[in-house]
Amino acid sequence: MPTVHDWINNPLGVVDGLFAQSNSSPDWEKKVVEYFKEKLKLNDAHTWVPSLNDVPLHYLKPNSLVKFRCMVQDMFDPEFFLGVYETNDPTSNSKQVKCGKYKDVTEGGQVDFNSRNTVTSERQTFYCVPIPGESQWNSYAGTNQARVVPSTSYVPNRHKRSYEEDDEMDMQPQQMKDVSQGAQSSAESHGNTEPKRQETEAPSHDSSPSHCTSSLDLNFPLPGEKGPACLVKVYENWDSFKLNDMLEVFGILSVDPALSVIADEREASSLLDPTEGMETVEEQRVHSPPASLVPRLHMLYAQPLAHNNPLLPSSATENNGEHKTSLLRIYLSSDLGELASVRAELLTYLTHVLMGDSLAAEYLILHLISNVYSRRDVLPLGKFTLNLSGCPHSSPYTEHLYKVIQQLVPSSYRLCMSLHNMNNQRMVPRKDYTANRLVSGTLQLASNTSLFLDETQLEQGQLDATGVRNITALGNLISWQKVDYDFNYHQMEFSCNINVLITSEGRSLLPSDSQVHLRPTLNPPNLEEYLSAVQVAQVPSQLNKYRIYLSVARALNYTISDEITKAVEEDFVEMRKDDPQNMSAEDLHRLLVVARLLSLSHGQNTLSRDGWMKAKQLEALRISRTPQQKCVNGNEP
C-alpha cells in the first residue's frame, strides 16, 4: 500500500492496489471512494491537494490527485468504458487482469476484448468551468494552499507547447475500446484538428450563430472570464448533481497526449467517411478538446458547495439548521454583540458610499443578505431585488458602487444595460444540436451571485428582437428567479437564486421588490476621489468581517412565532382600516420580507415586535421619498 503522501502523487497506485486485493469483489470500488474520503478528512488534508483553479496546468503532475472548484456548465451523454480488461503479453505469453476505472486509456500489452474478465462500465461526463464572476479577493490560494513544485514530467519552461505537440511516443497506450451506443460515444474517441494553442479567456457573447468555429470556445458564461475548463468524469450518483451546481471536485488529473492522437485519428476517419461515426465533426471537437486545454478529471469525490466564501467552512447542508448554527458560532464566538457591531460598521461604510444616505444603506444590507430559501408553487420566497434610483448618469458613480459590492460578495457581475449590449449580448443559454452542447449565456450563474444591472447606461434607441428577449429574460429572472433556456423547439425552465441590484436614474423599466430613491446628504467636490478614499480606508481585515457577516446572515434560519403572527395579522387589519388604498396583500408581503431580512441582519432568527415596528418605520420612510407615479407595468413596489 502506498505511503501517506503517495495517495496524492500516485492515486492510481491506491486504486490498482485495492483492485488487486479485491479478488473480483464488487466492494472494491466503494473502498476506493471511502479511502480517499477518509484521507481528505484527516488534519485538513484537503488543503494539501493542489488546485486547478490556482496552479497552472503545466505545474501539475499527470495522474495525480487535484481539486477543482467549479460550476457544472453542461452535462454530456453517458459513455461506456472498460472497467476491467485483460491484456496479453506476446513475449511472455502471459495474461493480466487490469482496472480501467479512473483512466482514459488502457495500459500494458494488447487488450483481449473477448476475455470473460472484461467488464464494460458506464460513466457520465460533466463540462465544468470556474464559478462565474468570482471576485479577486475570493482566492482559496491564500488559505493554506498546497505548495506545488513543477512536475517532473512537464517542467515549466515547456508550458508554451501543448502536450499534444510533444513528440509522439513509440509506445502509445492501447486505445480504450469504444462501445458507446446512440448519439454519444466515448469522449476519448474524438478529436480536434485545429491548431493547438493555449486559450483560457472567454470570448465576448453575441447573438450570432455559435456553431463550432475554427477556434475552440471554452464556453464560459461571462465574457472575459479566465481559468481552466475541465471534463469531469463521474462514476457514481451522477443523478444527484444538477446543472449550475457549485462543486469542489477531488479527482485524478488526466492530460495524456494519447488522447489527442486518438481523437485526431477518429476525426480524420470521420472526414473521409462521414457515415463511420454517429457524431458530427463539431460534436467531436466540443466533446474531445485537446487535453492540454481542457484536462480530464476523474472524480473520486465531490463536495457540493452551499457558498463559495473562502472565509467560512463550506457545506452542502444549506438547509440544515445545525450547520447554520455552527457557522454563526464560528463567526460570533457566542457573542451576539460582535454581530451588531459589524452590522453597524458596515452600515456606516455603505452610508459613506451612498453619499450619506443611511436609509439606502439599510436597504442595501437587506438586499445583500437576501436568499431564496424556499418556493411555494412558482413563487420564490426570500428574494429581494432592489432598485436604487436617483443614480447620476454623467458620473462613474455606478462603476464605483459596483466595485464596493464586488469587494463584499464572493461572486458578482456588472451588466451595463446599454442598447448595444441589450441587442447583442447572449444572455440566455441555448442548445446547439450540431455540436450537442449547451451554449452558455450571461444568465447561467451559480447560486447567490450578485447581478448588478446598470440601467444608467441605457440610451435612447430601438430594441431589436434579441434585446426584447434579453429584457424579458431579466424580468423573469427578477420576478420568478428562473431562466428559460432555449432548446430551439421548446423552452426549459431552470430555477436560480441570483441577487439582482438595479441602479437607475428614475424608476427602473424592470420589475423590483423594492425601490429606494437616493437622497445624498454629501456633495463632495470630486466624487471619484471621495469614493476611492472611502474604499481605501477599509483595511482587508475589516472587509473580511463584512464578507463573513453577509454570508452568515444569509445562511441563518428564520421563524415567526404564533404570537407574532397573530399580532401582525391584527396590525394589518388596522392598517387596512386607516388606508385601504395603500395597504394591499402585496404590501404586507413586502413588509414581511423586510422584517425577515432586518431580523436576520441583526443576528435574530425570529421576528420580534420591535423588529416588526422597525420594518414598518423603514418602509414608511422609503415610501415617503419615492416619487409617486401611476403604475406602468404592474410590478411597481
PDB file of C-alpha atoms in Angstrom, residues 159-339:
ATOM      1  CA  HIS A 159       4.404  25.334 -20.918  1.00  0.00           C
ATOM      2  CA  LYS A 160       4.209  27.267 -24.182  1.00  0.00           C
ATOM      3  CA  ARG A 161       3.909  23.986 -26.007  1.00  0.00           C
ATOM      4  CA  SER A 162       0.811  21.848 -25.781  1.00  0.00           C
ATOM      5  CA  TYR A 163       1.145  18.293 -24.589  1.00  0.00           C
ATOM      6  CA  GLU A 164      -0.147  17.201 -27.985  1.00  0.00           C
ATOM      7  CA  GLU A 165       2.839  18.849 -29.670  1.00  0.00           C
ATOM      8  CA  ASP A 166       5.297  16.642 -27.843  1.00  0.00           C
ATOM      9  CA  ASP A 167       6.948  14.017 -29.982  1.00  0.00           C
ATOM     10  CA  GLU A 168       4.716  11.013 -30.287  1.00  0.00           C
ATOM     11  CA  MET A 169       5.952   8.213 -28.117  1.00  0.00           C
ATOM     12  CA  ASP A 170       6.976   4.956 -29.723  1.00  0.00           C
ATOM     13  CA  MET A 171       4.890   3.003 -27.272  1.00  0.00           C
ATOM     14  CA  GLN A 172       1.450   4.570 -27.194  1.00  0.00           C
ATOM     15  CA  PRO A 173      -1.097   3.145 -24.785  1.00  0.00           C
ATOM     16  CA  GLN A 174      -3.744   0.915 -26.261  1.00  0.00           C
ATOM     17  CA  GLN A 175      -6.882   2.861 -27.112  1.00  0.00           C
ATOM     18  CA  MET A 176      -9.902   2.112 -24.975  1.00  0.00           C
ATOM     19  CA  LYS A 177     -12.419   0.178 -26.984  1.00  0.00           C
ATOM     20  CA  ASP A 178     -15.353   2.353 -27.988  1.00  0.00           C
ATOM     21  CA  VAL A 179     -18.544   0.516 -27.125  1.00  0.00           C
ATOM     22  CA  SER A 180     -20.782   3.539 -26.917  1.00  0.00           C
ATOM     23  CA  GLN A 181     -24.240   3.353 -28.422  1.00  0.00           C
ATOM     24  CA  GLY A 182     -26.522   6.144 -29.615  1.00  0.00           C
ATOM     25  CA  ALA A 183     -25.573   9.756 -30.068  1.00  0.00           C
ATOM     26  CA  GLN A 184     -22.690   9.847 -27.576  1.00  0.00           C
ATOM     27  CA  SER A 185     -19.592   7.711 -27.968  1.00  0.00           C
ATOM     28  CA  SER A 186     -16.630   7.557 -25.663  1.00  0.00           C
ATOM     29  CA  ALA A 187     -15.249  11.067 -25.358  1.00  0.00           C
ATOM     30  CA  GLU A 188     -11.711   9.846 -25.874  1.00  0.00           C
ATOM     31  CA  SER A 189     -12.620   8.618 -29.371  1.00  0.00           C
ATOM     32  CA  HIS A 190     -12.966  12.048 -30.935  1.00  0.00           C
ATOM     33  CA  GLY A 191     -10.704  14.951 -31.519  1.00  0.00           C
ATOM     34  CA  ASN A 192      -9.818  18.393 -32.694  1.00  0.00           C
ATOM     35  CA  THR A 193      -7.572  19.001 -35.691  1.00  0.00           C
ATOM     36  CA  GLU A 194      -7.407  22.715 -35.080  1.00  0.00           C
ATOM     37  CA  PRO A 195      -4.050  24.351 -34.340  1.00  0.00           C
ATOM     38  CA  LYS A 196      -3.124  23.778 -30.724  1.00  0.00           C
ATOM     39  CA  ARG A 197      -2.932  26.921 -28.620  1.00  0.00           C
ATOM     40  CA  GLN A 198      -3.264  27.938 -25.015  1.00  0.00           C
ATOM     41  CA  GLU A 199      -6.586  29.785 -24.834  1.00  0.00           C
ATOM     42  CA  THR A 200      -8.072  30.483 -21.427  1.00  0.00           C
ATOM     43  CA  GLU A 201     -10.112  33.643 -21.983  1.00  0.00           C
ATOM     44  CA  ALA A 202     -13.797  33.647 -22.829  1.00  0.00           C
ATOM     45  CA  PRO A 203     -14.842  35.422 -25.997  1.00  0.00           C
ATOM     46  CA  SER A 204     -17.487  38.103 -25.930  1.00  0.00           C
ATOM     47  CA  HIS A 205     -21.046  36.815 -26.082  1.00  0.00           C
ATOM     48  CA  ASP A 206     -23.041  37.916 -29.071  1.00  0.00           C
ATOM     49  CA  SER A 207     -26.212  36.825 -30.731  1.00  0.00           C
ATOM     50  CA  SER A 208     -24.552  35.447 -33.845  1.00  0.00           C
ATOM     51  CA  PRO A 209     -24.885  31.706 -34.522  1.00  0.00           C
ATOM     52  CA  SER A 210     -22.323  29.920 -32.404  1.00  0.00           C
ATOM     53  CA  HIS A 211     -21.823  26.697 -34.254  1.00  0.00           C
ATOM     54  CA  CYS A 212     -18.356  25.387 -33.592  1.00  0.00           C
ATOM     55  CA  THR A 213     -15.904  27.592 -35.412  1.00  0.00           C
ATOM     56  CA  SER A 214     -12.252  27.138 -36.197  1.00  0.00           C
ATOM     57  CA  SER A 215     -11.203  28.246 -32.704  1.00  0.00           C
ATOM     58  CA  LEU A 216     -12.230  26.306 -29.632  1.00  0.00           C
ATOM     59  CA  ASP A 217     -14.670  28.196 -27.431  1.00  0.00           C
ATOM     60  CA  LEU A 218     -14.280  27.279 -23.769  1.00  0.00           C
ATOM     61  CA  ASN A 219     -17.928  28.262 -23.264  1.00  0.00           C
ATOM     62  CA  PHE A 220     -17.550  30.428 -20.162  1.00  0.00           C
ATOM     63  CA  PRO A 221     -20.880  32.065 -19.195  1.00  0.00           C
ATOM     64  CA  LEU A 222     -19.392  35.538 -18.667  1.00  0.00           C
ATOM     65  CA  PRO A 223     -17.323  37.416 -21.256  1.00  0.00           C
ATOM     66  CA  GLY A 224     -13.676  37.974 -20.368  1.00  0.00           C
ATOM     67  CA  GLU A 225     -13.526  35.105 -17.860  1.00  0.00           C
ATOM     68  CA  LYS A 226     -10.218  33.324 -17.387  1.00  0.00           C
ATOM     69  CA  GLY A 227      -9.446  29.962 -15.885  1.00  0.00           C
ATOM     70  CA  PRO A 228      -9.402  26.268 -16.703  1.00  0.00           C
ATOM     71  CA  ALA A 229     -12.345  24.354 -18.084  1.00  0.00           C
ATOM     72  CA  CYS A 230     -12.443  20.661 -17.317  1.00  0.00           C
ATOM     73  CA  LEU A 231     -14.179  17.469 -18.428  1.00  0.00           C
ATOM     74  CA  VAL A 232     -15.138  15.754 -15.176  1.00  0.00           C
ATOM     75  CA  LYS A 233     -15.753  12.009 -15.420  1.00  0.00           C
ATOM     76  CA  VAL A 234     -18.380  10.919 -12.886  1.00  0.00           C
ATOM     77  CA  TYR A 235     -18.639   7.256 -11.919  1.00  0.00           C
ATOM     78  CA  GLU A 236     -21.464   7.126  -9.403  1.00  0.00           C
ATOM     79  CA  ASN A 237     -24.548   9.034  -8.217  1.00  0.00           C
ATOM     80  CA  TRP A 238     -24.410  11.432 -11.175  1.00  0.00           C
ATOM     81  CA  ASP A 239     -28.179  11.924 -10.910  1.00  0.00           C
ATOM     82  CA  SER A 240     -27.575  13.777  -7.623  1.00  0.00           C
ATOM     83  CA  PHE A 241     -25.843  16.617  -9.496  1.00  0.00           C
ATOM     84  CA  LYS A 242     -27.679  19.367 -11.365  1.00  0.00           C
ATOM     85  CA  LEU A 243     -26.765  21.898 -13.988  1.00  0.00           C
ATOM     86  CA  ASN A 244     -25.211  25.049 -12.437  1.00  0.00           C
ATOM     87  CA  ASP A 245     -24.319  23.265  -9.170  1.00  0.00           C
ATOM     88  CA  MET A 246     -21.225  24.583  -7.411  1.00  0.00           C
ATOM     89  CA  LEU A 247     -18.824  21.745  -6.616  1.00  0.00           C
ATOM     90  CA  GLU A 248     -15.383  21.125  -5.228  1.00  0.00           C
ATOM     91  CA  VAL A 249     -14.219  18.060  -7.111  1.00  0.00           C
ATOM     92  CA  PHE A 250     -11.361  15.847  -5.936  1.00  0.00           C
ATOM     93  CA  GLY A 251     -10.155  13.614  -8.725  1.00  0.00           C
ATOM     94  CA  ILE A 252      -7.325  12.171 -10.778  1.00  0.00           C
ATOM     95  CA  LEU A 253      -5.900  14.534 -13.391  1.00  0.00           C
ATOM     96  CA  SER A 254      -5.544  13.116 -16.913  1.00  0.00           C
ATOM     97  CA  VAL A 255      -3.670  15.013 -19.638  1.00  0.00           C
ATOM     98  CA  ASP A 256      -2.429  12.005 -21.599  1.00  0.00           C
ATOM     99  CA  PRO A 257      -1.058  13.067 -25.032  1.00  0.00           C
ATOM    100  CA  ALA A 258      -2.501   9.852 -26.448  1.00  0.00           C
ATOM    101  CA  LEU A 259      -5.973  11.323 -26.024  1.00  0.00           C
ATOM    102  CA  SER A 260      -5.386  13.801 -28.810  1.00  0.00           C
ATOM    103  CA  VAL A 261      -3.640  11.265 -31.043  1.00  0.00           C
ATOM    104  CA  ILE A 262      -6.687   9.014 -30.731  1.00  0.00           C
ATOM    105  CA  ALA A 263      -9.054  11.936 -31.271  1.00  0.00           C
ATOM    106  CA  ASP A 264      -7.197  13.170 -34.361  1.00  0.00           C
ATOM    107  CA  GLU A 265      -7.344   9.706 -35.901  1.00  0.00           C
ATOM    108  CA  ARG A 266     -11.078   9.486 -35.280  1.00  0.00           C
ATOM    109  CA  GLU A 267     -11.774  12.939 -36.735  1.00  0.00           C
ATOM    110  CA  ALA A 268      -9.656  12.221 -39.812  1.00  0.00           C
ATOM    111  CA  SER A 269     -11.573   9.000 -40.444  1.00  0.00           C
ATOM    112  CA  SER A 270     -14.886  10.824 -39.950  1.00  0.00           C
ATOM    113  CA  LEU A 271     -13.922  13.421 -42.543  1.00  0.00           C
ATOM    114  CA  LEU A 272     -13.033  10.675 -45.024  1.00  0.00           C
ATOM    115  CA  ASP A 273     -16.151   8.645 -44.286  1.00  0.00           C
ATOM    116  CA  PRO A 274     -18.932  10.655 -42.604  1.00  0.00           C
ATOM    117  CA  THR A 275     -21.053   7.534 -42.181  1.00  0.00           C
ATOM    118  CA  GLU A 276     -18.456   5.856 -39.989  1.00  0.00           C
ATOM    119  CA  GLY A 277     -19.312   7.692 -36.750  1.00  0.00           C
ATOM    120  CA  MET A 278     -22.527   8.839 -35.189  1.00  0.00           C
ATOM    121  CA  GLU A 279     -21.093  12.218 -34.186  1.00  0.00           C
ATOM    122  CA  THR A 280     -20.529  15.280 -36.316  1.00  0.00           C
ATOM    123  CA  VAL A 281     -17.080  16.857 -36.551  1.00  0.00           C
ATOM    124  CA  GLU A 282     -18.390  19.804 -34.498  1.00  0.00           C
ATOM    125  CA  GLU A 283     -19.551  17.467 -31.740  1.00  0.00           C
ATOM    126  CA  GLN A 284     -16.223  15.652 -31.705  1.00  0.00           C
ATOM    127  CA  ARG A 285     -14.373  18.956 -31.297  1.00  0.00           C
ATOM    128  CA  VAL A 286     -16.575  20.057 -28.399  1.00  0.00           C
ATOM    129  CA  HIS A 287     -16.649  16.739 -26.572  1.00  0.00           C
ATOM    130  CA  SER A 288     -12.980  15.858 -27.086  1.00  0.00           C
ATOM    131  CA  PRO A 289     -10.939  19.082 -26.929  1.00  0.00           C
ATOM    132  CA  PRO A 290      -7.139  18.940 -26.515  1.00  0.00           C
ATOM    133  CA  ALA A 291      -6.253  17.602 -23.070  1.00  0.00           C
ATOM    134  CA  SER A 292      -3.731  20.415 -22.592  1.00  0.00           C
ATOM    135  CA  LEU A 293      -6.529  22.955 -22.978  1.00  0.00           C
ATOM    136  CA  VAL A 294      -9.396  21.093 -21.292  1.00  0.00           C
ATOM    137  CA  PRO A 295      -7.929  18.423 -18.988  1.00  0.00           C
ATOM    138  CA  ARG A 296      -9.905  15.389 -17.862  1.00  0.00           C
ATOM    139  CA  LEU A 297     -10.613  14.954 -14.166  1.00  0.00           C
ATOM    140  CA  HIS A 298     -11.748  11.525 -12.953  1.00  0.00           C
ATOM    141  CA  MET A 299     -13.932  12.222  -9.934  1.00  0.00           C
ATOM    142  CA  LEU A 300     -13.193  10.350  -6.721  1.00  0.00           C
ATOM    143  CA  TYR A 301     -15.256  12.614  -4.512  1.00  0.00           C
ATOM    144  CA  ALA A 302     -17.204  15.849  -4.961  1.00  0.00           C
ATOM    145  CA  GLN A 303     -18.473  18.192  -2.274  1.00  0.00           C
ATOM    146  CA  PRO A 304     -21.426  20.380  -3.276  1.00  0.00           C
ATOM    147  CA  LEU A 305     -20.810  23.945  -2.126  1.00  0.00           C
ATOM    148  CA  ALA A 306     -23.546  25.853  -0.292  1.00  0.00           C
ATOM    149  CA  HIS A 307     -21.465  29.002  -0.847  1.00  0.00           C
ATOM    150  CA  ASN A 308     -18.065  29.948  -2.252  1.00  0.00           C
ATOM    151  CA  ASN A 309     -16.866  32.257   0.515  1.00  0.00           C
ATOM    152  CA  PRO A 310     -13.345  31.004   1.389  1.00  0.00           C
ATOM    153  CA  LEU A 311     -13.501  32.662   4.815  1.00  0.00           C
ATOM    154  CA  LEU A 312     -16.138  30.189   6.021  1.00  0.00           C
ATOM    155  CA  PRO A 313     -16.328  26.393   6.020  1.00  0.00           C
ATOM    156  CA  SER A 314     -18.435  25.205   3.115  1.00  0.00           C
ATOM    157  CA  SER A 315     -21.086  22.529   3.274  1.00  0.00           C
ATOM    158  CA  ALA A 316     -23.864  21.254   1.075  1.00  0.00           C
ATOM    159  CA  THR A 317     -26.266  21.135   4.007  1.00  0.00           C
ATOM    160  CA  GLU A 318     -27.635  24.532   3.102  1.00  0.00           C
ATOM    161  CA  ASN A 319     -30.990  23.831   4.729  1.00  0.00           C
ATOM    162  CA  ASN A 320     -29.543  22.133   7.773  1.00  0.00           C
ATOM    163  CA  GLY A 321     -30.149  24.150  10.932  1.00  0.00           C
ATOM    164  CA  GLU A 322     -27.211  22.641  12.822  1.00  0.00           C
ATOM    165  CA  HIS A 323     -24.796  23.701  10.088  1.00  0.00           C
ATOM    166  CA  LYS A 324     -26.123  27.251  10.058  1.00  0.00           C
ATOM    167  CA  THR A 325     -25.909  27.450  13.830  1.00  0.00           C
ATOM    168  CA  SER A 326     -22.323  26.204  13.718  1.00  0.00           C
ATOM    169  CA  LEU A 327     -21.462  28.868  11.114  1.00  0.00           C
ATOM    170  CA  LEU A 328     -22.864  31.526  13.406  1.00  0.00           C
ATOM    171  CA  ARG A 329     -20.983  30.120  16.390  1.00  0.00           C
ATOM    172  CA  ILE A 330     -17.709  30.037  14.470  1.00  0.00           C
ATOM    173  CA  TYR A 331     -18.137  33.652  13.473  1.00  0.00           C
ATOM    174  CA  LEU A 332     -19.576  35.130  16.626  1.00  0.00           C
ATOM    175  CA  SER A 333     -17.795  33.048  19.257  1.00  0.00           C
ATOM    176  CA  SER A 334     -21.069  33.130  21.190  1.00  0.00           C
ATOM    177  CA  ASP A 335     -21.018  36.939  21.284  1.00  0.00           C
ATOM    178  CA  LEU A 336     -24.045  38.495  19.590  1.00  0.00           C
ATOM    179  CA  GLY A 337     -22.669  41.933  20.336  1.00  0.00           C
ATOM    180  CA  GLU A 338     -19.953  41.321  17.750  1.00  0.00           C
ATOM    181  CA  LEU A 339     -22.557  40.780  15.031  1.00  0.00           C
TER     182      LEU A 339
END
